[in-house]
Every structure is written in C-alpha cells, then in structure tokens.
Amino acid sequence: MKRLEGKRAIVTGAGNGIGREISLRLASEGAMVALADLDEEAAKKVASEIDGDTIIHKTDVANPEDFEALVGRVVSEWGGLDVMVNNAGVGVAANAPDTSLDDWQFVMSVNLKGTFLGMKYAVPAMRDSGGGSIVNMSSIAALVGLKDRAAYSAAKGGILALTRAAAIDHIEEGIRVNCIAPGTVETPWVDRITSGYDDPVEAKETMKARQPHGRFVQPEEIAAMAAYLASDESASVVGACMVVDGGVTAR
Ligand SMILES: NC(=O)c1ccc[n+]([C@@H]2O[C@H](COP(=O)([O-])OP(=O)(O)OC[C@H]3O[C@@H](n4cnc5c(N)ncnc54)[C@H](O)[C@@H]3O)[C@@H](O)[C@H]2O)c1
C-alpha cells in the first residue's frame, strides 16, 4: 500500500515550483490533492499531470473567504481533510529601509497571514477527520541572517514560531504541525528575485555559491520532505523545522 493512500490533502501555491512538486509527489504516494493557487491555469496544468483525484481551486491564501471556501469544498467533496501544506509564498528583495510599507504588507500577508489562515480553517476540518498533518513552508531566512530579505525573513520567522505554537496547541488532538526550511531551491522564484538585481546572472551565481553542496536544492528534494511529514512515518516529528539547505545553516 502506498504511504499516503486515501489521504485528503491541500497544497497551496500548487501551480509552480515547490508546490507543484509537492502536489505531484503526494499524488504519486496515493493522496487526493486539492491544488490551490492564485494562478488557476498553472494549477490546471499540474492536475493534468496527476493520475488520481484532484480538486482545482483558485485561491488567494491571504483572503479568509477563499480559504474557508477551499477547505469547505474539500470536506464536502472528499469527506474530510488529512494533510494541509501551506506552501504559497512571495518574496521581495530589500533591506528594511528600502522596503516599502506596501511590500511589507504584501510579504507578511501572503506568507504569514496565509499560513495562519491555513491553520485556522484546516485545524477544525482535521479535528472532525480524527487528526492530520500540517506542513508549513518556512525558509532558512528564519534561521540565519540573509542579505536583502528583511520582510521575507520576518514572515518566515513568524511561520516558524507559529508552527511551534500550533504544534503544542494541537498535538493532543492528533494534529501534527511542522515546517520545512529550504535553502535556495531552483524554481521560477529564483529567476524572479534575481531579475531585480543589476546583474541577474551574477546574483544567481551568488545564490548558488551560498550552498555548501555547490548547487541549488531541487524542488523534488523539498517534496520528499513534505511527503515524509505528511505521512505517519513522521508520527513523532512535532513542531520541528526540517532544514533542507545543502549545508547553509551548518556553517
Ligand atoms: N525557491 C526558493 O529558493 C525557496 C527557498 C525557501 C523557501 N521557499 C518557499 O517555498 C514556497 C514556494 O516557493 P517557490 O520557489 O515554489 O515559488 P514560486 O514563485 O515558484 O511558486 C509559488 C506559487 O504560489 C502561488 N501564489 C503566490 N501568491 C499566492 C497567493 N496569494 N495565494 C495562492 N497562491 C499564491 C504562485 O501563483 C505560484 O504558483 C514559498 O513559501 C517560498 O517562500 C522558496
């Protein structure tokens, strides 16, 4: 039997990059996956690659009505919720004085508020389903100081703290909450963030060189960790921050 056979999962930011790989991996391990993304077309493309039950739901994770509707739809169509992957996130490359208030709000809203809403609506559905696993996407930016990532680091640090608090709040209900802290992962995101620099090629090489194992982390490697955290194999992993960074934080 597959490790996630029959599990009902939601992945946010499922249309691209890490969320896409997590969705494909959970599905390949037997889960039914609800693909939630602002970019509905991208989510549809991912669904077309999955040979199994999917739901495509256009969702802005920063919008409570969208989130409530997403979870409600999964519960009404599949009868419950077992796995919630709060992956959607955005970044802005700037230090604190160069971060506009709008950019601060945007980054906090999608990353931190989005993850909070994911838990706000997923936890009651998981209670009714007899337990579950929540996987939040933090970053090594929550663990070490990275240049030009002020708002992003604050948001990802908030996700780490929220993960630990929620893990303690809900473990007695059979709901485990953990997060993943990736290093630099090769996704469309990396190109977007480096395009803001004077020399995007040099900026990309600098990001790569930051990884002690000499390459970008691959989205499949994050997906493998997410599948482990989603599965019962990680039953004693509670409130953990699983670092997948090629050694950046080992220095
Ligand atoms: N790529 C990296 O190096 C890296 C490193 C550490 C952490 N992360 C985190 O991993 C997660 C995924 O990153 P990625 O590199 O795959 O990014 P990506 O930009 O390649 O994909 C993100 C997806 O999220 C969707 N999205 C954006 N805003 C949304 C919103 N408000 N509501 C719903 N969906 C939304 C986008 O449409 C896109 O499909 C993010 O939380 C990011 O912070 C990425």
PDB file of C-alpha atoms and ligand atoms in Angstrom:
ATOM      1  CA  MET A   1       0.000   0.000   0.000  1.00  0.00           C
ATOM      2  CA  LYS A   2       1.214   3.495  -0.830  1.00  0.00           C
ATOM      3  CA  ARG A   3       2.317   5.669   2.090  1.00  0.00           C
ATOM      4  CA  LEU A   4      -0.401   8.338   1.617  1.00  0.00           C
ATOM      5  CA  GLU A   5      -3.146   6.099   0.229  1.00  0.00           C
ATOM      6  CA  GLY A   6      -6.561   7.716   0.687  1.00  0.00           C
ATOM      7  CA  LYS A   7      -5.222  10.847   2.419  1.00  0.00           C
ATOM      8  CA  ARG A   8      -7.059  14.052   1.529  1.00  0.00           C
ATOM      9  CA  ALA A   9      -4.541  16.849   1.011  1.00  0.00           C
ATOM     10  CA  ILE A  10      -4.499  20.550   0.193  1.00  0.00           C
ATOM     11  CA  VAL A  11      -1.382  22.190  -1.258  1.00  0.00           C
ATOM     12  CA  THR A  12      -1.308  25.976  -1.626  1.00  0.00           C
ATOM     13  CA  GLY A  13       0.835  27.576  -4.309  1.00  0.00           C
ATOM     14  CA  ALA A  14       0.422  24.252  -6.109  1.00  0.00           C
ATOM     15  CA  GLY A  15       0.776  25.632  -9.620  1.00  0.00           C
ATOM     16  CA  ASN A  16       4.519  26.201  -9.777  1.00  0.00           C
ATOM     17  CA  GLY A  17       7.889  25.411  -8.257  1.00  0.00           C
ATOM     18  CA  ILE A  18       7.925  23.654  -4.890  1.00  0.00           C
ATOM     19  CA  GLY A  19       4.128  23.433  -4.553  1.00  0.00           C
ATOM     20  CA  ARG A  20       3.875  21.758  -7.947  1.00  0.00           C
ATOM     21  CA  GLU A  21       6.440  19.114  -6.979  1.00  0.00           C
ATOM     22  CA  ILE A  22       4.798  18.546  -3.591  1.00  0.00           C
ATOM     23  CA  SER A  23       1.432  18.026  -5.296  1.00  0.00           C
ATOM     24  CA  LEU A  24       2.882  15.530  -7.777  1.00  0.00           C
ATOM     25  CA  ARG A  25       4.708  13.681  -5.004  1.00  0.00           C
ATOM     26  CA  LEU A  26       1.722  13.458  -2.637  1.00  0.00           C
ATOM     27  CA  ALA A  27      -0.432  12.210  -5.515  1.00  0.00           C
ATOM     28  CA  SER A  28       2.181   9.632  -6.539  1.00  0.00           C
ATOM     29  CA  GLU A  29       2.102   8.329  -2.967  1.00  0.00           C
ATOM     30  CA  GLY A  30      -1.666   7.835  -3.133  1.00  0.00           C
ATOM     31  CA  ALA A  31      -3.106  11.122  -1.802  1.00  0.00           C
ATOM     32  CA  MET A  32      -6.025  13.026  -3.280  1.00  0.00           C
ATOM     33  CA  VAL A  33      -4.713  16.548  -3.793  1.00  0.00           C
ATOM     34  CA  ALA A  34      -6.565  19.860  -3.879  1.00  0.00           C
ATOM     35  CA  LEU A  35      -4.424  22.262  -5.889  1.00  0.00           C
ATOM     36  CA  ALA A  36      -4.915  25.799  -4.567  1.00  0.00           C
ATOM     37  CA  ASP A  37      -3.288  28.686  -6.374  1.00  0.00           C
ATOM     38  CA  LEU A  38      -3.964  32.248  -7.464  1.00  0.00           C
ATOM     39  CA  ASP A  39      -2.856  31.049 -10.879  1.00  0.00           C
ATOM     40  CA  GLU A  40      -5.695  28.697 -11.807  1.00  0.00           C
ATOM     41  CA  GLU A  41      -4.240  27.856 -15.218  1.00  0.00           C
ATOM     42  CA  ALA A  42      -0.980  26.671 -13.641  1.00  0.00           C
ATOM     43  CA  ALA A  43      -2.933  24.534 -11.150  1.00  0.00           C
ATOM     44  CA  LYS A  44      -4.917  23.004 -14.031  1.00  0.00           C
ATOM     45  CA  LYS A  45      -1.663  22.069 -15.772  1.00  0.00           C
ATOM     46  CA  VAL A  46      -0.407  20.301 -12.647  1.00  0.00           C
ATOM     47  CA  ALA A  47      -3.735  18.472 -12.311  1.00  0.00           C
ATOM     48  CA  SER A  48      -3.358  17.234 -15.884  1.00  0.00           C
ATOM     49  CA  GLU A  49      -0.120  15.520 -14.833  1.00  0.00           C
ATOM     50  CA  ILE A  50      -1.820  13.677 -11.968  1.00  0.00           C
ATOM     51  CA  ASP A  51      -3.430  10.297 -12.446  1.00  0.00           C
ATOM     52  CA  GLY A  52      -5.788  10.433  -9.475  1.00  0.00           C
ATOM     53  CA  ASP A  53      -8.405  12.576  -7.740  1.00  0.00           C
ATOM     54  CA  THR A  54      -7.715  16.319  -7.735  1.00  0.00           C
ATOM     55  CA  ILE A  55      -9.599  19.497  -6.982  1.00  0.00           C
ATOM     56  CA  ILE A  56      -8.502  22.757  -8.606  1.00  0.00           C
ATOM     57  CA  HIS A  57      -9.451  25.761  -6.521  1.00  0.00           C
ATOM     58  CA  LYS A  58      -8.476  29.337  -7.380  1.00  0.00           C
ATOM     59  CA  THR A  59      -7.361  30.683  -4.018  1.00  0.00           C
ATOM     60  CA  ASP A  60      -5.688  33.768  -2.648  1.00  0.00           C
ATOM     61  CA  VAL A  61      -4.223  32.436   0.602  1.00  0.00           C
ATOM     62  CA  ALA A  62      -4.340  35.933   2.115  1.00  0.00           C
ATOM     63  CA  ASN A  63      -8.122  36.018   1.682  1.00  0.00           C
ATOM     64  CA  PRO A  64     -10.097  34.329   4.512  1.00  0.00           C
ATOM     65  CA  GLU A  65     -13.192  33.781   2.326  1.00  0.00           C
ATOM     66  CA  ASP A  66     -11.095  31.994  -0.303  1.00  0.00           C
ATOM     67  CA  PHE A  67      -9.507  29.768   2.335  1.00  0.00           C
ATOM     68  CA  GLU A  68     -12.781  28.935   4.020  1.00  0.00           C
ATOM     69  CA  ALA A  69     -14.314  28.038   0.653  1.00  0.00           C
ATOM     70  CA  LEU A  70     -11.290  25.888  -0.259  1.00  0.00           C
ATOM     71  CA  VAL A  71     -11.395  23.825   2.932  1.00  0.00           C
ATOM     72  CA  GLY A  72     -15.205  23.635   2.804  1.00  0.00           C
ATOM     73  CA  ARG A  73     -15.079  22.291  -0.744  1.00  0.00           C
ATOM     74  CA  VAL A  74     -12.507  19.600   0.105  1.00  0.00           C
ATOM     75  CA  VAL A  75     -14.537  18.489   3.122  1.00  0.00           C
ATOM     76  CA  SER A  76     -17.798  18.384   1.180  1.00  0.00           C
ATOM     77  CA  GLU A  77     -16.304  16.559  -1.854  1.00  0.00           C
ATOM     78  CA  TRP A  78     -13.921  14.190  -0.045  1.00  0.00           C
ATOM     79  CA  GLY A  79     -15.490  13.950   3.417  1.00  0.00           C
ATOM     80  CA  GLY A  80     -12.570  15.373   5.404  1.00  0.00           C
ATOM     81  CA  LEU A  81      -9.026  16.731   5.418  1.00  0.00           C
ATOM     82  CA  ASP A  82      -5.838  14.914   6.480  1.00  0.00           C
ATOM     83  CA  VAL A  83      -2.939  16.965   5.095  1.00  0.00           C
ATOM     84  CA  MET A  84      -2.541  20.734   4.731  1.00  0.00           C
ATOM     85  CA  VAL A  85       0.584  22.082   3.038  1.00  0.00           C
ATOM     86  CA  ASN A  86       0.823  25.851   3.492  1.00  0.00           C
ATOM     87  CA  ASN A  87       3.361  26.463   0.758  1.00  0.00           C
ATOM     88  CA  ALA A  88       2.277  29.626  -1.110  1.00  0.00           C
ATOM     89  CA  GLY A  89       4.699  32.456  -0.537  1.00  0.00           C
ATOM     90  CA  VAL A  90       6.144  35.586  -2.078  1.00  0.00           C
ATOM     91  CA  GLY A  91       9.407  37.426  -1.566  1.00  0.00           C
ATOM     92  CA  VAL A  92      10.742  40.931  -2.018  1.00  0.00           C
ATOM     93  CA  ALA A  93      14.490  41.536  -2.142  1.00  0.00           C
ATOM     94  CA  ALA A  94      15.251  44.523   0.085  1.00  0.00           C
ATOM     95  CA  ASN A  95      16.659  45.561   3.442  1.00  0.00           C
ATOM     96  CA  ALA A  96      14.354  47.257   5.982  1.00  0.00           C
ATOM     97  CA  PRO A  97      14.779  50.919   4.953  1.00  0.00           C
ATOM     98  CA  ASP A  98      14.333  50.036   1.277  1.00  0.00           C
ATOM     99  CA  THR A  99      11.169  48.009   1.897  1.00  0.00           C
ATOM    100  CA  SER A 100       8.002  49.971   1.142  1.00  0.00           C
ATOM    101  CA  LEU A 101       5.075  49.589   3.516  1.00  0.00           C
ATOM    102  CA  ASP A 102       3.098  48.052   0.672  1.00  0.00           C
ATOM    103  CA  ASP A 103       5.794  45.433   0.082  1.00  0.00           C
ATOM    104  CA  TRP A 104       5.952  44.702   3.824  1.00  0.00           C
ATOM    105  CA  GLN A 105       2.178  44.173   3.944  1.00  0.00           C
ATOM    106  CA  PHE A 106       2.240  42.043   0.807  1.00  0.00           C
ATOM    107  CA  VAL A 107       5.009  39.730   2.040  1.00  0.00           C
ATOM    108  CA  MET A 108       3.536  39.387   5.542  1.00  0.00           C
ATOM    109  CA  SER A 109       0.069  38.902   4.164  1.00  0.00           C
ATOM    110  CA  VAL A 110       0.767  36.062   1.703  1.00  0.00           C
ATOM    111  CA  ASN A 111       3.387  34.234   3.787  1.00  0.00           C
ATOM    112  CA  LEU A 112       2.397  34.723   7.421  1.00  0.00           C
ATOM    113  CA  LYS A 113      -1.307  35.553   7.272  1.00  0.00           C
ATOM    114  CA  GLY A 114      -1.723  32.910   4.552  1.00  0.00           C
ATOM    115  CA  THR A 115      -0.184  30.265   6.811  1.00  0.00           C
ATOM    116  CA  PHE A 116      -2.251  31.434   9.790  1.00  0.00           C
ATOM    117  CA  LEU A 117      -5.448  31.165   7.713  1.00  0.00           C
ATOM    118  CA  GLY A 118      -4.359  27.738   6.525  1.00  0.00           C
ATOM    119  CA  MET A 119      -4.283  26.592  10.121  1.00  0.00           C
ATOM    120  CA  LYS A 120      -7.379  28.499  11.161  1.00  0.00           C
ATOM    121  CA  TYR A 121      -9.501  26.638   8.626  1.00  0.00           C
ATOM    122  CA  ALA A 122      -7.590  23.332   8.375  1.00  0.00           C
ATOM    123  CA  VAL A 123      -7.453  22.517  12.101  1.00  0.00           C
ATOM    124  CA  PRO A 124     -11.256  22.294  12.636  1.00  0.00           C
ATOM    125  CA  ALA A 125     -11.592  20.136   9.499  1.00  0.00           C
ATOM    126  CA  MET A 126      -8.784  17.866  10.738  1.00  0.00           C
ATOM    127  CA  ARG A 127     -10.361  17.601  14.188  1.00  0.00           C
ATOM    128  CA  ASP A 128     -13.515  16.320  12.514  1.00  0.00           C
ATOM    129  CA  SER A 129     -11.382  13.890  10.476  1.00  0.00           C
ATOM    130  CA  GLY A 130      -9.693  12.426  13.568  1.00  0.00           C
ATOM    131  CA  GLY A 131      -6.309  14.139  13.147  1.00  0.00           C
ATOM    132  CA  GLY A 132      -3.921  15.246  10.449  1.00  0.00           C
ATOM    133  CA  SER A 133      -0.601  16.739   9.445  1.00  0.00           C
ATOM    134  CA  ILE A 134       0.109  20.386   8.658  1.00  0.00           C
ATOM    135  CA  VAL A 135       3.292  21.271   6.796  1.00  0.00           C
ATOM    136  CA  ASN A 136       4.239  24.956   6.678  1.00  0.00           C
ATOM    137  CA  MET A 137       6.843  26.398   4.323  1.00  0.00           C
ATOM    138  CA  SER A 138       9.365  28.443   6.246  1.00  0.00           C
ATOM    139  CA  SER A 139      12.901  29.130   4.978  1.00  0.00           C
ATOM    140  CA  ILE A 140      16.486  29.276   6.162  1.00  0.00           C
ATOM    141  CA  ALA A 141      15.758  33.025   6.253  1.00  0.00           C
ATOM    142  CA  ALA A 142      14.046  32.219   9.566  1.00  0.00           C
ATOM    143  CA  LEU A 143      17.293  30.744  10.943  1.00  0.00           C
ATOM    144  CA  VAL A 144      20.174  32.861   9.681  1.00  0.00           C
ATOM    145  CA  GLY A 145      20.564  36.445   8.505  1.00  0.00           C
ATOM    146  CA  LEU A 146      20.311  36.717   4.718  1.00  0.00           C
ATOM    147  CA  LYS A 147      21.127  39.932   2.868  1.00  0.00           C
ATOM    148  CA  ASP A 148      18.193  41.934   1.477  1.00  0.00           C
ATOM    149  CA  ARG A 149      15.415  39.767   2.853  1.00  0.00           C
ATOM    150  CA  ALA A 150      14.032  41.916   5.713  1.00  0.00           C
ATOM    151  CA  ALA A 151      10.272  41.418   5.287  1.00  0.00           C
ATOM    152  CA  TYR A 152      10.672  37.875   3.990  1.00  0.00           C
ATOM    153  CA  SER A 153      12.828  36.830   6.965  1.00  0.00           C
ATOM    154  CA  ALA A 154      10.326  38.359   9.388  1.00  0.00           C
ATOM    155  CA  ALA A 155       7.480  36.465   7.734  1.00  0.00           C
ATOM    156  CA  LYS A 156       9.331  33.145   7.622  1.00  0.00           C
ATOM    157  CA  GLY A 157      10.478  33.576  11.238  1.00  0.00           C
ATOM    158  CA  GLY A 158       6.844  34.158  12.131  1.00  0.00           C
ATOM    159  CA  ILE A 159       5.886  30.931  10.355  1.00  0.00           C
ATOM    160  CA  LEU A 160       8.487  29.005  12.364  1.00  0.00           C
ATOM    161  CA  ALA A 161       7.219  30.421  15.675  1.00  0.00           C
ATOM    162  CA  LEU A 162       3.595  29.843  14.662  1.00  0.00           C
ATOM    163  CA  THR A 163       4.440  26.255  13.707  1.00  0.00           C
ATOM    164  CA  ARG A 164       5.895  25.531  17.147  1.00  0.00           C
ATOM    165  CA  ALA A 165       2.996  27.188  18.986  1.00  0.00           C
ATOM    166  CA  ALA A 166       0.381  25.362  16.916  1.00  0.00           C
ATOM    167  CA  ALA A 167       2.243  22.055  17.303  1.00  0.00           C
ATOM    168  CA  ILE A 168       1.823  22.295  21.071  1.00  0.00           C
ATOM    169  CA  ASP A 169      -1.784  23.509  20.794  1.00  0.00           C
ATOM    170  CA  HIS A 170      -2.972  20.649  18.609  1.00  0.00           C
ATOM    171  CA  ILE A 171      -0.854  17.559  19.243  1.00  0.00           C
ATOM    172  CA  GLU A 172      -3.353  16.189  21.762  1.00  0.00           C
ATOM    173  CA  GLU A 173      -5.983  16.351  19.018  1.00  0.00           C
ATOM    174  CA  GLY A 174      -3.821  14.153  16.788  1.00  0.00           C
ATOM    175  CA  ILE A 175      -2.811  17.054  14.575  1.00  0.00           C
ATOM    176  CA  ARG A 176       0.910  17.434  13.933  1.00  0.00           C
ATOM    177  CA  VAL A 177       2.321  20.758  12.767  1.00  0.00           C
ATOM    178  CA  ASN A 178       5.833  21.039  11.318  1.00  0.00           C
ATOM    179  CA  CYS A 179       7.678  23.270   8.910  1.00  0.00           C
ATOM    180  CA  ILE A 180      10.357  22.967   6.264  1.00  0.00           C
ATOM    181  CA  ALA A 181      13.237  25.424   5.924  1.00  0.00           C
ATOM    182  CA  PRO A 182      14.596  25.141   2.387  1.00  0.00           C
ATOM    183  CA  GLY A 183      17.841  26.687   1.233  1.00  0.00           C
ATOM    184  CA  THR A 184      17.783  28.140  -2.268  1.00  0.00           C
ATOM    185  CA  VAL A 185      15.563  25.983  -4.436  1.00  0.00           C
ATOM    186  CA  GLU A 186      15.673  26.121  -8.225  1.00  0.00           C
ATOM    187  CA  THR A 187      12.185  27.406  -9.082  1.00  0.00           C
ATOM    188  CA  PRO A 188      10.753  30.299 -11.152  1.00  0.00           C
ATOM    189  CA  TRP A 189      11.066  32.266  -7.925  1.00  0.00           C
ATOM    190  CA  VAL A 190      14.888  32.388  -8.112  1.00  0.00           C
ATOM    191  CA  ASP A 191      14.771  33.975 -11.564  1.00  0.00           C
ATOM    192  CA  ARG A 192      12.204  36.497 -10.417  1.00  0.00           C
ATOM    193  CA  ILE A 193      14.152  37.552  -7.340  1.00  0.00           C
ATOM    194  CA  THR A 194      17.492  37.812  -9.184  1.00  0.00           C
ATOM    195  CA  SER A 195      15.925  39.798 -12.033  1.00  0.00           C
ATOM    196  CA  GLY A 196      15.684  42.728  -9.620  1.00  0.00           C
ATOM    197  CA  TYR A 197      19.487  42.960  -9.370  1.00  0.00           C
ATOM    198  CA  ASP A 198      21.737  44.985 -11.727  1.00  0.00           C
ATOM    199  CA  ASP A 199      23.417  41.754 -12.850  1.00  0.00           C
ATOM    200  CA  PRO A 200      20.863  38.919 -12.582  1.00  0.00           C
ATOM    201  CA  VAL A 201      23.343  36.237 -13.755  1.00  0.00           C
ATOM    202  CA  GLU A 202      25.866  37.226 -11.095  1.00  0.00           C
ATOM    203  CA  ALA A 203      23.094  37.371  -8.456  1.00  0.00           C
ATOM    204  CA  LYS A 204      22.029  33.822  -9.395  1.00  0.00           C
ATOM    205  CA  GLU A 205      25.620  32.552  -9.182  1.00  0.00           C
ATOM    206  CA  THR A 206      25.979  34.203  -5.749  1.00  0.00           C
ATOM    207  CA  MET A 207      22.846  32.426  -4.540  1.00  0.00           C
ATOM    208  CA  LYS A 208      24.166  29.122  -5.849  1.00  0.00           C
ATOM    209  CA  ALA A 209      27.596  29.653  -4.258  1.00  0.00           C
ATOM    210  CA  ARG A 210      25.891  30.197  -0.890  1.00  0.00           C
ATOM    211  CA  GLN A 211      25.019  26.495  -0.884  1.00  0.00           C
ATOM    212  CA  PRO A 212      27.911  24.451   0.553  1.00  0.00           C
ATOM    213  CA  HIS A 213      26.966  21.467  -1.622  1.00  0.00           C
ATOM    214  CA  GLY A 214      27.590  23.665  -4.647  1.00  0.00           C
ATOM    215  CA  ARG A 215      24.183  23.581  -6.324  1.00  0.00           C
ATOM    216  CA  PHE A 216      20.610  24.723  -5.886  1.00  0.00           C
ATOM    217  CA  VAL A 217      18.307  22.482  -3.883  1.00  0.00           C
ATOM    218  CA  GLN A 218      15.842  20.790  -6.244  1.00  0.00           C
ATOM    219  CA  PRO A 219      12.070  21.132  -5.669  1.00  0.00           C
ATOM    220  CA  GLU A 220      11.807  17.318  -5.634  1.00  0.00           C
ATOM    221  CA  GLU A 221      14.012  17.271  -2.521  1.00  0.00           C
ATOM    222  CA  ILE A 222      11.569  19.556  -0.679  1.00  0.00           C
ATOM    223  CA  ALA A 223       8.663  17.449  -1.933  1.00  0.00           C
ATOM    224  CA  ALA A 224      10.265  14.325  -0.459  1.00  0.00           C
ATOM    225  CA  MET A 225      10.448  16.020   2.950  1.00  0.00           C
ATOM    226  CA  ALA A 226       6.841  17.229   2.684  1.00  0.00           C
ATOM    227  CA  ALA A 227       5.658  13.698   1.858  1.00  0.00           C
ATOM    228  CA  TYR A 228       7.533  12.327   4.875  1.00  0.00           C
ATOM    229  CA  LEU A 229       5.990  14.953   7.185  1.00  0.00           C
ATOM    230  CA  ALA A 230       2.549  14.279   5.707  1.00  0.00           C
ATOM    231  CA  SER A 231       2.878  10.547   6.327  1.00  0.00           C
ATOM    232  CA  ASP A 232       2.517   8.533   9.517  1.00  0.00           C
ATOM    233  CA  GLU A 233       6.233   7.668   9.301  1.00  0.00           C
ATOM    234  CA  SER A 234       6.903  11.047  10.933  1.00  0.00           C
ATOM    235  CA  ALA A 235       4.472  10.396  13.815  1.00  0.00           C
ATOM    236  CA  SER A 236       6.992  11.584  16.438  1.00  0.00           C
ATOM    237  CA  VAL A 237       8.054  14.669  14.490  1.00  0.00           C
ATOM    238  CA  VAL A 238       6.134  17.507  16.165  1.00  0.00           C
ATOM    239  CA  GLY A 239       6.825  21.238  15.911  1.00  0.00           C
ATOM    240  CA  ALA A 240      10.043  20.558  14.019  1.00  0.00           C
ATOM    241  CA  CYS A 241      11.821  22.714  11.497  1.00  0.00           C
ATOM    242  CA  MET A 242      13.225  20.360   8.861  1.00  0.00           C
ATOM    243  CA  VAL A 243      16.180  22.038   7.188  1.00  0.00           C
ATOM    244  CA  VAL A 244      16.857  21.090   3.546  1.00  0.00           C
ATOM    245  CA  ASP A 245      19.565  23.549   2.559  1.00  0.00           C
ATOM    246  CA  GLY A 246      22.675  21.815   1.240  1.00  0.00           C
ATOM    247  CA  GLY A 247      24.515  22.811   4.410  1.00  0.00           C
ATOM    248  CA  VAL A 248      23.986  26.599   4.550  1.00  0.00           C
ATOM    249  CA  THR A 249      22.988  26.620   8.217  1.00  0.00           C
ATOM    250  CA  ALA A 250      25.665  24.057   9.159  1.00  0.00           C
ATOM    251  CA  ARG A 251      28.397  26.661   8.718  1.00  0.00           C
TER     252      ARG A 251
HETATM  253  N1  LIG B   1      12.653  28.876  -4.094  1.00  0.00           N
HETATM  254  C1  LIG B   1      13.356  29.052  -3.001  1.00  0.00           C
HETATM  255  O1  LIG B   1      14.575  29.218  -3.035  1.00  0.00           O
HETATM  256  C2  LIG B   1      12.689  28.992  -1.649  1.00  0.00           C
HETATM  257  C3  LIG B   1      13.517  28.902  -0.511  1.00  0.00           C
HETATM  258  C4  LIG B   1      12.923  28.837   0.749  1.00  0.00           C
HETATM  259  C5  LIG B   1      11.550  28.870   0.867  1.00  0.00           C
HETATM  260  N2  LIG B   1      10.782  28.957  -0.253  1.00  0.00           N
HETATM  261  C6  LIG B   1       9.344  28.999  -0.071  1.00  0.00           C
HETATM  262  O2  LIG B   1       8.720  27.950  -0.792  1.00  0.00           O
HETATM  263  C7  LIG B   1       7.409  28.360  -1.187  1.00  0.00           C
HETATM  264  C8  LIG B   1       7.242  28.136  -2.673  1.00  0.00           C
HETATM  265  O3  LIG B   1       8.243  28.858  -3.372  1.00  0.00           O
HETATM  266  P1  LIG B   1       8.563  28.624  -4.906  1.00  0.00           P
HETATM  267  O4  LIG B   1      10.011  28.874  -5.069  1.00  0.00           O
HETATM  268  O5  LIG B   1       7.993  27.372  -5.375  1.00  0.00           O
HETATM  269  O6  LIG B   1       7.759  29.878  -5.528  1.00  0.00           O
HETATM  270  P2  LIG B   1       7.123  30.074  -6.980  1.00  0.00           P
HETATM  271  O7  LIG B   1       7.004  31.539  -7.129  1.00  0.00           O
HETATM  272  O8  LIG B   1       7.899  29.311  -7.996  1.00  0.00           O
HETATM  273  O9  LIG B   1       5.664  29.436  -6.832  1.00  0.00           O
HETATM  274  C9  LIG B   1       4.776  29.981  -5.896  1.00  0.00           C
HETATM  275  C10 LIG B   1       3.346  29.636  -6.271  1.00  0.00           C
HETATM  276  O10 LIG B   1       2.500  30.262  -5.294  1.00  0.00           O
HETATM  277  C11 LIG B   1       1.445  30.927  -5.961  1.00  0.00           C
HETATM  278  N3  LIG B   1       0.984  32.059  -5.156  1.00  0.00           N
HETATM  279  C12 LIG B   1       1.603  33.244  -4.956  1.00  0.00           C
HETATM  280  N4  LIG B   1       0.855  34.034  -4.190  1.00  0.00           N
HETATM  281  C13 LIG B   1      -0.253  33.337  -3.879  1.00  0.00           C
HETATM  282  C14 LIG B   1      -1.412  33.618  -3.099  1.00  0.00           C
HETATM  283  N5  LIG B   1      -1.592  34.816  -2.516  1.00  0.00           N
HETATM  284  N6  LIG B   1      -2.355  32.668  -2.978  1.00  0.00           N
HETATM  285  C15 LIG B   1      -2.204  31.466  -3.606  1.00  0.00           C
HETATM  286  N7  LIG B   1      -1.146  31.147  -4.354  1.00  0.00           N
HETATM  287  C16 LIG B   1      -0.178  32.071  -4.493  1.00  0.00           C
HETATM  288  C17 LIG B   1       2.013  31.356  -7.293  1.00  0.00           C
HETATM  289  O11 LIG B   1       0.981  31.576  -8.264  1.00  0.00           O
HETATM  290  C18 LIG B   1       2.907  30.171  -7.632  1.00  0.00           C
HETATM  291  O12 LIG B   1       2.193  29.171  -8.334  1.00  0.00           O
HETATM  292  C19 LIG B   1       7.274  29.824  -0.752  1.00  0.00           C
HETATM  293  O13 LIG B   1       6.620  29.881   0.501  1.00  0.00           O
HETATM  294  C20 LIG B   1       8.711  30.273  -0.591  1.00  0.00           C
HETATM  295  O14 LIG B   1       8.843  31.325   0.328  1.00  0.00           O
HETATM  296  C21 LIG B   1      11.317  29.027  -1.522  1.00  0.00           C
END
